[in-house]
Short mmCIF file of C-alpha atoms in Angstrom, two decimals:
data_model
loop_
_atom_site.label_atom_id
_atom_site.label_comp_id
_atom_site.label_asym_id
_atom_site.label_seq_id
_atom_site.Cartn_x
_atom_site.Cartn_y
_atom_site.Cartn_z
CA UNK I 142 85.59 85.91 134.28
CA UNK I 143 86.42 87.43 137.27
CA UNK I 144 84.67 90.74 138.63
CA UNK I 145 86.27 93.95 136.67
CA UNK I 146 87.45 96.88 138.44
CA UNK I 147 89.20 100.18 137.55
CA UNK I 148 91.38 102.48 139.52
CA UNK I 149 91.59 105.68 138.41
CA UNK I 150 94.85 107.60 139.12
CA UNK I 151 94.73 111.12 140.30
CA UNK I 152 98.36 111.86 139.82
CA UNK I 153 101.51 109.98 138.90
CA UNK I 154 104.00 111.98 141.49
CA UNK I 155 107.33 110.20 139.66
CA UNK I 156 105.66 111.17 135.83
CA UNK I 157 103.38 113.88 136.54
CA UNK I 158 101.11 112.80 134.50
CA UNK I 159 97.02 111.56 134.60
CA UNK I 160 96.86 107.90 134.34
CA UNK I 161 94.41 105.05 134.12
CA UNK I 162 95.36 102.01 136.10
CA UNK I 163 93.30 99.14 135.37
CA UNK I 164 93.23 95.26 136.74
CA UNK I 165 91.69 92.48 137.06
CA UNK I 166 91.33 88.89 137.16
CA UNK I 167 92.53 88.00 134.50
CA UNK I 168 94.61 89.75 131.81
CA UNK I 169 94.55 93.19 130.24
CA UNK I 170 93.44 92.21 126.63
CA UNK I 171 90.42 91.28 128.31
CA UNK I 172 89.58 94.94 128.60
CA UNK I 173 87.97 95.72 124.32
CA UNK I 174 85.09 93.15 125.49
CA UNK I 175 83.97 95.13 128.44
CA UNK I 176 84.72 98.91 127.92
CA UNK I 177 81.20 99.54 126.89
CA UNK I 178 79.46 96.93 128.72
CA UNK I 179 76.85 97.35 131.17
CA UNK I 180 77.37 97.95 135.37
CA UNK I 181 80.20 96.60 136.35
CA UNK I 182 82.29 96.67 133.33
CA UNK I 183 85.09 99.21 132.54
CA UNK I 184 83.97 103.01 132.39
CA UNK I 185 86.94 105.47 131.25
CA UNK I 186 86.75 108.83 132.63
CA UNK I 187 87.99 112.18 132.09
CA UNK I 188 90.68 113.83 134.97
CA UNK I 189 91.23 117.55 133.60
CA UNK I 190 90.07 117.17 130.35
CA UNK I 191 92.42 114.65 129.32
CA UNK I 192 91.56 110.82 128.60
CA UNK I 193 93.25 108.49 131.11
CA UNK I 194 95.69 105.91 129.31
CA UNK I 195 96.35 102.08 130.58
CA UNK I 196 99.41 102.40 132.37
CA UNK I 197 99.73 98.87 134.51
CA UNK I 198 99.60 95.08 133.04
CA UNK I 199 98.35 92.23 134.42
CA UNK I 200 96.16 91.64 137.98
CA UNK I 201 95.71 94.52 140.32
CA UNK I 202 93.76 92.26 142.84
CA UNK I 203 90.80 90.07 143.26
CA UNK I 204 87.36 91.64 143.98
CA UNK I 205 85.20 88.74 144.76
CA UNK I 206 84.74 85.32 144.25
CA UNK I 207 81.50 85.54 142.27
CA UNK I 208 81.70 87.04 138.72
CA UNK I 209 79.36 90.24 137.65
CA UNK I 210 77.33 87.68 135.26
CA UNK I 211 76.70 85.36 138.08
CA UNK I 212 75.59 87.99 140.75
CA UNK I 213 73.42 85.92 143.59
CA UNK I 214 75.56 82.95 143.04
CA UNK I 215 77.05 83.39 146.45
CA UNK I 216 80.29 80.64 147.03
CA UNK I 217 82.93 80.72 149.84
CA UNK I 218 86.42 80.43 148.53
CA UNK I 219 87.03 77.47 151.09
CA UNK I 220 90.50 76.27 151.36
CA UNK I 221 90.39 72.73 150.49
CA UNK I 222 90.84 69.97 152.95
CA UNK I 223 91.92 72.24 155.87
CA UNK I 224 90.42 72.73 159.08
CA UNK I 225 90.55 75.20 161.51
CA UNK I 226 89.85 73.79 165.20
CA UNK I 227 90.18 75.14 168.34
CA UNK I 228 90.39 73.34 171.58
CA UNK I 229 90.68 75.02 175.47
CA UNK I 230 94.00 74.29 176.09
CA UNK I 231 97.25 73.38 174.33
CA UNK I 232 97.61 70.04 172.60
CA UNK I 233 100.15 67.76 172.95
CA UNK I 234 102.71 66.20 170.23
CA UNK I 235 100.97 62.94 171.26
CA UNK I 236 97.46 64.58 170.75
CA UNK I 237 98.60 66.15 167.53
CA UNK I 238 99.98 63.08 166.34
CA UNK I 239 97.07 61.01 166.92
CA UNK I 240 94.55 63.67 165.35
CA UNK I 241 96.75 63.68 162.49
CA UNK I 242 96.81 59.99 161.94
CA UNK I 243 93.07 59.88 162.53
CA UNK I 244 92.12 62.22 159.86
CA UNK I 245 94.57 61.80 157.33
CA UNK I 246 96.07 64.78 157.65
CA UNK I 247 98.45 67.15 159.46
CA UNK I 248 99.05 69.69 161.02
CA UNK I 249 99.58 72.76 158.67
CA UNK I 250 100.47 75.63 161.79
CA UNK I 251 99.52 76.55 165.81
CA UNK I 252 97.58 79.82 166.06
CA UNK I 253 97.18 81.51 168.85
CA UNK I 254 94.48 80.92 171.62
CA UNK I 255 94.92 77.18 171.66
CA UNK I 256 93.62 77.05 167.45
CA UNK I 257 95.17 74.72 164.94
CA UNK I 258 95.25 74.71 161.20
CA UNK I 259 95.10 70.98 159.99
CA UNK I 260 94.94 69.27 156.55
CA UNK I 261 92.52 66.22 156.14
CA UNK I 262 91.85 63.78 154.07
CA UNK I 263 88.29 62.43 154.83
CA UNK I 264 85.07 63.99 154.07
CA UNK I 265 84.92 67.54 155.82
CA UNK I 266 81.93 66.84 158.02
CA UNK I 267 83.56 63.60 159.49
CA UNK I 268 86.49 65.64 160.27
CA UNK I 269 84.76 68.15 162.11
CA UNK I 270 82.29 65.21 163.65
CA UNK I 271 85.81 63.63 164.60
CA UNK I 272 87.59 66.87 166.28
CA UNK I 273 83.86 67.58 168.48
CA UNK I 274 83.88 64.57 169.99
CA UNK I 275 87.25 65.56 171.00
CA UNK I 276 85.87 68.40 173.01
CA UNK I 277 86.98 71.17 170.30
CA UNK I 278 85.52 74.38 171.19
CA UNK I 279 85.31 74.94 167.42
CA UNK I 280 85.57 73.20 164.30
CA UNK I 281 85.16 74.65 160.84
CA UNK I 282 86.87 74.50 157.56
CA UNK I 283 89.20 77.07 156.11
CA UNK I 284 88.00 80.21 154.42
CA UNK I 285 89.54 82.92 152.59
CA UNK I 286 88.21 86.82 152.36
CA UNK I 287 88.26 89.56 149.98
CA UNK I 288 88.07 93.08 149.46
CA UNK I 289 84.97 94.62 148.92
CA UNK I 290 86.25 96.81 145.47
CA UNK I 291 83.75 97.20 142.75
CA UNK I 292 83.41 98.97 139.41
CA UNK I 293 84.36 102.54 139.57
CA UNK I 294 81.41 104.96 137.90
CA UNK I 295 81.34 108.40 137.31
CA UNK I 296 82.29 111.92 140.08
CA UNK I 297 82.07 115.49 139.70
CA UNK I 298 84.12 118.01 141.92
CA UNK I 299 83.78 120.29 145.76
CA UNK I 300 86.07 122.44 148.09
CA UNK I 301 88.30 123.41 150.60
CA UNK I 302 91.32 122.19 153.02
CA UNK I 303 94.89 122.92 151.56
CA UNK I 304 95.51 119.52 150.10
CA UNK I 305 96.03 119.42 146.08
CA UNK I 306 92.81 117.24 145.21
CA UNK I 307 90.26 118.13 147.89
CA UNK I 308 88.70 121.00 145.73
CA UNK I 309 88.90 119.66 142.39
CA UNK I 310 87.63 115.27 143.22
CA UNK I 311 87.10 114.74 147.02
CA UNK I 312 83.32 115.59 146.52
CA UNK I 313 83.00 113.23 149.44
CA UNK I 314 83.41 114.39 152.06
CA UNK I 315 81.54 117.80 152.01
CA UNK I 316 78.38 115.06 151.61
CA UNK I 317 78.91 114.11 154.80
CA UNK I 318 79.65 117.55 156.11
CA UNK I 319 82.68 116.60 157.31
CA UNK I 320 83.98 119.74 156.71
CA UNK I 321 81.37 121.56 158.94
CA UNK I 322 82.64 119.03 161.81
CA UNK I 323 86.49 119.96 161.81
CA UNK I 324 85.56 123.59 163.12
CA UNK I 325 85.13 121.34 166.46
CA UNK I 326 87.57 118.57 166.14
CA UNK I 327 90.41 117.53 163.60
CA UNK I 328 91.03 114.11 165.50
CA UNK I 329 93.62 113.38 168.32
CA UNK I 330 96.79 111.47 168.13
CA UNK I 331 95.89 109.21 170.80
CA UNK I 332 93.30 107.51 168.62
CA UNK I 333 94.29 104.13 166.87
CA UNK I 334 92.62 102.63 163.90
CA UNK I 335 93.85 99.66 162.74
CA UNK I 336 92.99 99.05 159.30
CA UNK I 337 93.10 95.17 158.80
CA UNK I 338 93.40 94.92 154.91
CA UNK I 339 96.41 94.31 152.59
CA UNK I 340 98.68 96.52 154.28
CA UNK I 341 99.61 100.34 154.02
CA UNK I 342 102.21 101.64 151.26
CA UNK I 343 104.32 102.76 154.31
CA UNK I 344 106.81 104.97 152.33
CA UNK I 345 103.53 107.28 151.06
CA UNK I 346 103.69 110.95 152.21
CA UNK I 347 100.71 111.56 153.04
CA UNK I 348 100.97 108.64 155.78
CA UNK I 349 104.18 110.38 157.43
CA UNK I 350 103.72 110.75 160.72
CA UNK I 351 100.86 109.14 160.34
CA UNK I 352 100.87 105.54 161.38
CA UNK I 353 101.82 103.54 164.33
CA UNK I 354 103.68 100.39 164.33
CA UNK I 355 101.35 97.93 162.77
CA UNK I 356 101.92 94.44 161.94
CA UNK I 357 102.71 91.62 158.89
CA UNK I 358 99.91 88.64 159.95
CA UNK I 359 101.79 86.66 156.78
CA UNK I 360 104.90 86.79 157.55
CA UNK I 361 105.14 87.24 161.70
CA UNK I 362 106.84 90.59 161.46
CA UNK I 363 106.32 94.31 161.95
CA UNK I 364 106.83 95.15 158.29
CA UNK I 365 103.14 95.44 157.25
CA UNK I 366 104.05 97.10 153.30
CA UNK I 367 101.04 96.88 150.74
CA UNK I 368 101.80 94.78 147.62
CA UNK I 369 98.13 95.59 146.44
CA UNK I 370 96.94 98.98 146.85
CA UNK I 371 93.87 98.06 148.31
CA UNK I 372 94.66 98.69 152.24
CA UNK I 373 96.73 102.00 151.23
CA UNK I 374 93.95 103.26 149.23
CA UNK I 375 91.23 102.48 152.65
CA UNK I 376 94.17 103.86 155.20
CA UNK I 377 94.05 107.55 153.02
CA UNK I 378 90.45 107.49 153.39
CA UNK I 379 90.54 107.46 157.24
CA UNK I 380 93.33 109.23 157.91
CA UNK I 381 95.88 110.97 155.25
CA UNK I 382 97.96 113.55 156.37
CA UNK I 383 95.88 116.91 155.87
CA UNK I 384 95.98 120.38 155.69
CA UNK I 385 99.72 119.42 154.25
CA UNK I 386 99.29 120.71 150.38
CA UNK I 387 99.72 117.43 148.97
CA UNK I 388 97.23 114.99 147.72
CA UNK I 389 94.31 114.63 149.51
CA UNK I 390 92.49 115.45 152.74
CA UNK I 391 91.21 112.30 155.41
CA UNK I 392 88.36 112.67 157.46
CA UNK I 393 90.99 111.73 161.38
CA UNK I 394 93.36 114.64 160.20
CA UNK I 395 95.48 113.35 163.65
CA UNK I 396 94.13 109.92 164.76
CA UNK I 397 96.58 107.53 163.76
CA UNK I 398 96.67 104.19 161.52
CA UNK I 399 97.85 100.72 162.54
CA UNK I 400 98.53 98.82 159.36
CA UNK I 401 97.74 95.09 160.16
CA UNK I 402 98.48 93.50 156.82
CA UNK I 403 95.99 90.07 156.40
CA UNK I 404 95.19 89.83 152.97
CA UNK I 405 98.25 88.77 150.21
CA UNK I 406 99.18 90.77 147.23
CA UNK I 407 96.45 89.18 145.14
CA UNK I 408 93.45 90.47 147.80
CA UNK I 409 92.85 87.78 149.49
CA UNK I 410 93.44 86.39 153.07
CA UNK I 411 92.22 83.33 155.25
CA UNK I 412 90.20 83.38 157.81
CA UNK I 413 92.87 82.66 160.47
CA UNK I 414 95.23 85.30 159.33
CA UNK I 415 92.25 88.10 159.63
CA UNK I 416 90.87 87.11 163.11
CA UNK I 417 94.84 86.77 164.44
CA UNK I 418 95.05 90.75 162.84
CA UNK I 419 91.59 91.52 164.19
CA UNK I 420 92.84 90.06 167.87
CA UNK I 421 96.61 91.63 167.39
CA UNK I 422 95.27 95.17 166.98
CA UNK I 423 92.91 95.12 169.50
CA UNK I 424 95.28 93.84 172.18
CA UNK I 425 97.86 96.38 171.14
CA UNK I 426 95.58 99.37 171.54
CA UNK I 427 92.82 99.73 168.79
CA UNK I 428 90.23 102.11 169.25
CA UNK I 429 88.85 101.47 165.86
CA UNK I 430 89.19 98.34 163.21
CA UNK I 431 87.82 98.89 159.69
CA UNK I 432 87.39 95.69 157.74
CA UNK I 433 87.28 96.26 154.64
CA UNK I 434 86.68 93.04 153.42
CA UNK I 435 84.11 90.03 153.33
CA UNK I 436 82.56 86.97 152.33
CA UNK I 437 79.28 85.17 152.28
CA UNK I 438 80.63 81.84 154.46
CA UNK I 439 80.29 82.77 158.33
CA UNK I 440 83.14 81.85 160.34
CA UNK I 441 82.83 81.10 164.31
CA UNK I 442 86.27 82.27 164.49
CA UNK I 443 86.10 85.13 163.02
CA UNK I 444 83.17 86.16 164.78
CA UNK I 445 85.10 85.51 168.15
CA UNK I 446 88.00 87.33 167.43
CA UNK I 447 85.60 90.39 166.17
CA UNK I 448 83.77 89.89 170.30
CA UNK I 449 86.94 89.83 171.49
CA UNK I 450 88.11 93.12 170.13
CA UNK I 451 84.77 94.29 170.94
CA UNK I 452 85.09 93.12 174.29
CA UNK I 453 88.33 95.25 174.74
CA UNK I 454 86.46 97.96 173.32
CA UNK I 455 87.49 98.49 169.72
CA UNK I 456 84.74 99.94 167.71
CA UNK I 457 84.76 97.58 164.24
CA UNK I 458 83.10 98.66 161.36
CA UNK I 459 82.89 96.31 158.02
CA UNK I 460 82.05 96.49 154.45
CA UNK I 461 78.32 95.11 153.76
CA UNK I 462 79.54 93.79 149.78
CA UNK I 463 79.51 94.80 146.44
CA UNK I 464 77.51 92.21 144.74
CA UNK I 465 73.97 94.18 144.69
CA UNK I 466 72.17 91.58 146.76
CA UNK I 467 70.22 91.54 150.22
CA UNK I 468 72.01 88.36 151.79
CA UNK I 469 74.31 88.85 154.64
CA UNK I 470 78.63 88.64 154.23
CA UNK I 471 80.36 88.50 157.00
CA UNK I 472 82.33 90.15 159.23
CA UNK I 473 79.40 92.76 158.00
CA UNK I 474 76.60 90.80 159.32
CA UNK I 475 77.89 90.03 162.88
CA UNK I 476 75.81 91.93 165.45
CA UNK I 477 79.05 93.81 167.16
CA UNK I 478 79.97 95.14 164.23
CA UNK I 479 78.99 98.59 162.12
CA UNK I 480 77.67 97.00 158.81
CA UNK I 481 78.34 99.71 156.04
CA UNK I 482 76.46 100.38 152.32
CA UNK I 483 77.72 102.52 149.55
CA UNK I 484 75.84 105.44 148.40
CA UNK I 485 76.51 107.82 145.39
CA UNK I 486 76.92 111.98 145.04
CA UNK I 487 73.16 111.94 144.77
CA UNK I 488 73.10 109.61 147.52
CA UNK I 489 71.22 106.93 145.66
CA UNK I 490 72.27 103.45 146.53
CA UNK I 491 75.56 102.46 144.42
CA UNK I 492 74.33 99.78 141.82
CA UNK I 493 76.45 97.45 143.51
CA UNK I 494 75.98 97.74 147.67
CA UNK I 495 74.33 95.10 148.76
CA UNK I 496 71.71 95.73 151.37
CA UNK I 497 69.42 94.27 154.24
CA UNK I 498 68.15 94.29 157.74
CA UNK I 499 71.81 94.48 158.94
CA UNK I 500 72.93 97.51 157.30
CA UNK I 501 73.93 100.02 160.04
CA UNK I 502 74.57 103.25 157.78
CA UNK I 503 75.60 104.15 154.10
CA UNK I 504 78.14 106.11 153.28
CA UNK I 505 79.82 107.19 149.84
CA UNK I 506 81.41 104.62 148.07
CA UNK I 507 81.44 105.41 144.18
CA UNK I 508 85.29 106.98 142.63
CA UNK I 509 86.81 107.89 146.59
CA UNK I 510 89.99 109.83 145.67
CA UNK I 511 92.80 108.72 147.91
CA UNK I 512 96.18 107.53 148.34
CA UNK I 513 97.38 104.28 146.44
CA UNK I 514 100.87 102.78 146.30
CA UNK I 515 104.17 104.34 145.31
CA UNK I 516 103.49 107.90 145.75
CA UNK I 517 100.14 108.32 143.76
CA UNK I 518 96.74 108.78 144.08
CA UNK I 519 93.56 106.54 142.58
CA UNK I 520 90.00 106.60 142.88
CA UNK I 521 88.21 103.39 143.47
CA UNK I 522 84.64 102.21 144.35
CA UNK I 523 82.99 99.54 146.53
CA UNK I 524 81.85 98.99 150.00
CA UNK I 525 85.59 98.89 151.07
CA UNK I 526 85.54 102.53 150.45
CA UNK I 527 82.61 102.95 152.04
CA UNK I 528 83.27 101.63 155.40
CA UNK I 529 86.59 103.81 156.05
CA UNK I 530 84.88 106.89 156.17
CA UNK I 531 82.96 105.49 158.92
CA UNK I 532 85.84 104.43 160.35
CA UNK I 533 86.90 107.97 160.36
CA UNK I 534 83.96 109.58 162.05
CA UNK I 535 84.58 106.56 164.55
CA UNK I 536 87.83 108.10 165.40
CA UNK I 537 86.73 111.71 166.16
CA UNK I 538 84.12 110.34 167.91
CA UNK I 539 86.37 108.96 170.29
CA UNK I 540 89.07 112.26 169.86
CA UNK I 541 86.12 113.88 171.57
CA UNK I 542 84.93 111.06 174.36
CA UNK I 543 87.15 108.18 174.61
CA UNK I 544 85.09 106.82 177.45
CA UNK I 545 81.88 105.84 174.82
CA UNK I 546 81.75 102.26 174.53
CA UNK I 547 81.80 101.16 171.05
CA UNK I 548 77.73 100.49 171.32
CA UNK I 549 77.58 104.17 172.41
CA UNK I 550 79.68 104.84 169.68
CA UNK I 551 77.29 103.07 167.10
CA UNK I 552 74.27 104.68 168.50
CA UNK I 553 75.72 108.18 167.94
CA UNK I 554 76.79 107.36 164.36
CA UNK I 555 73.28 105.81 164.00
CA UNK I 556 71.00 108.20 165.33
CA UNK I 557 72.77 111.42 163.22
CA UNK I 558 72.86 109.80 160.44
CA UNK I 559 70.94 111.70 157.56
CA UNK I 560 67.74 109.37 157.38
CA UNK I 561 67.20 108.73 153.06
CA UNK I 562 65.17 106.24 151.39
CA UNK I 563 61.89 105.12 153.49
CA UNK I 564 61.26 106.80 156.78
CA UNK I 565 63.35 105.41 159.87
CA UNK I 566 65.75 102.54 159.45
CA UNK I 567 66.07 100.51 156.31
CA UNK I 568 67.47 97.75 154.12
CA UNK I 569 69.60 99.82 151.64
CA UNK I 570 70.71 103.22 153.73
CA UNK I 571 70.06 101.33 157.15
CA UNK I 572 69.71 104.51 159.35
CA UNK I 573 70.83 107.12 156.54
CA UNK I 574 73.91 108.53 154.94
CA UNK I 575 76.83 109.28 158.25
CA UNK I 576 76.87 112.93 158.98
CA UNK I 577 80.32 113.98 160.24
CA UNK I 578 79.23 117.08 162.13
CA UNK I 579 76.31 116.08 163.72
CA UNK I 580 77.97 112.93 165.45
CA UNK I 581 80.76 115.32 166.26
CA UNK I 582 78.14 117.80 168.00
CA UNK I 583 76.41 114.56 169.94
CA UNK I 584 79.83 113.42 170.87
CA UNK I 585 80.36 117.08 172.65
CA UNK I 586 76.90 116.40 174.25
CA UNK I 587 77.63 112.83 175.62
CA UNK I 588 80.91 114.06 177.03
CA UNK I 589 78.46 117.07 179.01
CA UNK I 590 76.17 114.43 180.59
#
């Protein structure tokens, strides 16, 4: 059985109603055996003192590969016989014919950057023996990605803007004082973050005016529409419209959102289609990429396309995992990017963050209210919601000193953090729980100097 997860919905706009929406892998009936089960089973909760109902049937999206029974068992969904390979220039018909022939295989699709996609049918490490002593640059079989979505647990209630649910659920962001940091910035327009995930629902109100043109890395167009929920639900986080009256408040109340959809309608997306979005919103003007996504099997191509937005001086932040264990996922564990845990309303450690020597900060990441398709609202849990509201602080960073490099722009977030858990850095908060106002205040100072 797949990992369970539950989205809870804030408000049905079209049936004005509270609702429960529930998924999964696998099908609803599934739901009796796990309603009272331990962590990471379903937990029903209480929006204005009414029970939430099932509303939704069959699979939101995936969460992860491994199952809640079989945490630690740590597998790569690798996409059988194919092999990604990249070469320094352009191949040849002849060249692709003859590698073709060689391994059994064909080729499946070009990629940019002089990287092909081909099938094979010998064993995986003579294919990747055979394409090296061809001079490949890189040779590595196929893997897919997922969001980092776990198990939502309880949430209590806070203050302030205008918007409908900011007061009564978004108990976030007054953790991370983020209100205490818009009396000196609410963002600036001229920020991008590109949110490389499943797509935005682009028809959403609280994204009008609110995103840039983004792109579809499935289909080759500029139609990037969520089919999921998961990359509408991380886009609210960072950057719904604020201060509007409706729904719910994001931390970049002006910085705008480039929806690079990677990931399919099921939550998942290969390697090739996430480093293409990685390298298409960073040479189209990305200040900031959020991944929210991972998965335990590093990728050399991933990791070049994350250097390569780095390079160009995107700063890319990444969800450490939700599967409560200490060994690295990637794109978290590369060394450019911001690795992010999950922490509670107490600001314990979520039960399902997993930790280590890479994790940059925590942030929270247990029931985020924010926007989900088709004009509602949802709160989820996981990592994934963790690392957007880094993303956001990110983004006024830069609002206030778009000349930081995005190491300067890691070392602020870093070093005003609020330091929990053991003294100094650490596996499980890394350098402590963000603080919104504080690396707003050393952003003014850097831009003094």
């Amino acid at each position: 059985m797949g990992l369970l997860h539950q989205v809870i919905s804030l408000q049905d706009r079209e049936m004005g109603t509270n609702t429960l929406l529930l998924g999964m892998d696998g099908k609803n009936e599934m739901l009796k055996k796990t309603e009272s089960g331990p962590s990471g089973g379903i937990h029903v909760q209480q929006l204005n003192g009414k029970k939430a109902e099932s509303n939704i049937e069959g699979t939101a999206w995936k969460v992860r590969v491994t199952s809640v029974q079989d945490r630690g068992v740590k597998q790569a969904q690798i996409m059988q016989n194919e092999l990604v390979v990249r070469f320094k220039r352009d191949l040849t018909e002849a060249e692709i014919a003859q590698y073709s022939r060689d391994i059994g295989g064909s080729l499946l699709r070009k990629n940019s950057r002089h990287t092909y996609l081909f099938s094979f049918g010998i064993a995986p490490s003579e294919a990747i023996s055979y394409f090296k002593q061809k001079d490949a640059v890189l040779a590595e079989q196929h893997v897919k990605l997922h969001p980092n979505t776990a198990a939502v647990e309880s949430r209590r209630a806070v203050e302030q803007p205008n918007d409908m649910y900011y007061g009564s659920n978004q108990w976030n962001l007054p953790l991370i004082s983020a209100d205490k940091g818009w009396q000196v910035t609410t963002g600036d327009p001229n920020v991008i973050i590109a949110v490389v995930d499943t797509g935005v629902d682009l028809n959403h109100p609280e994204f009008k005016g609110q995103l840039v043109e983004g792109r579809n890395m499935l289909t080759g167009t500029n139609k990037p529409q969520d089919d999921n929920g998961h990359g509408t639900h991380v886009a609210g986080v960072i950057a719904a419209r604020t201060n509007n009256l409706e729904g719910i408040a994001g931390i970049d109340w002006a910085g705008k959102i480039m929806p690079v959809k990677a990931m399919d309608a099921d939550g998942s997306g290969s390697v090739l289609d996430i480093a293409d979005g990685i390298i298409w919103a960073a040479d189209h003007g990305a200040d900031v990429i959020n991944l929210s996504l991972g998965e335990y099997a590093g990728s050399d191509y991933l990791h070049d396309a994350i250097r390569y937005a780095y390079d160009k001086g995107a700063v890319v932040i990444a969800a450490m995992g939700n599967d409560g264990i200490d060994d690295p996922s990637y794109p978290a564990a590369y060394e450019e990017v911001i690795a992010v845990a999950a922490n509670d309303e107490q600001k314990e450690t979520a039960s399902f963050s997993n930790f280590g020597p890479h994790t940059s900060v925590s942030a929270p990441g247990v029931a985020i209210p924010s926007t989900y398709p088709n004009n509602r609202y949802a709160a989820l849990s996981g990592t994934s919601m963790a690392s957007p509201h880094v993303a956001g602080v990110a983004a006024l960073i830069r609002s206030i000193n778009p000349a930081l490099s995005p190491a300067e722009v890691r070392s602020i977030i870093q070093n005003t953090a609020d330091d929990l858990g053991p003294e100094g850095h650490d596996e499980y908060y890394g350098y402590g729980q963000i603080n919104v106002a504080n690396a707003i205040k050393a952003a003014v100072d850097s831009k003094a100097k």
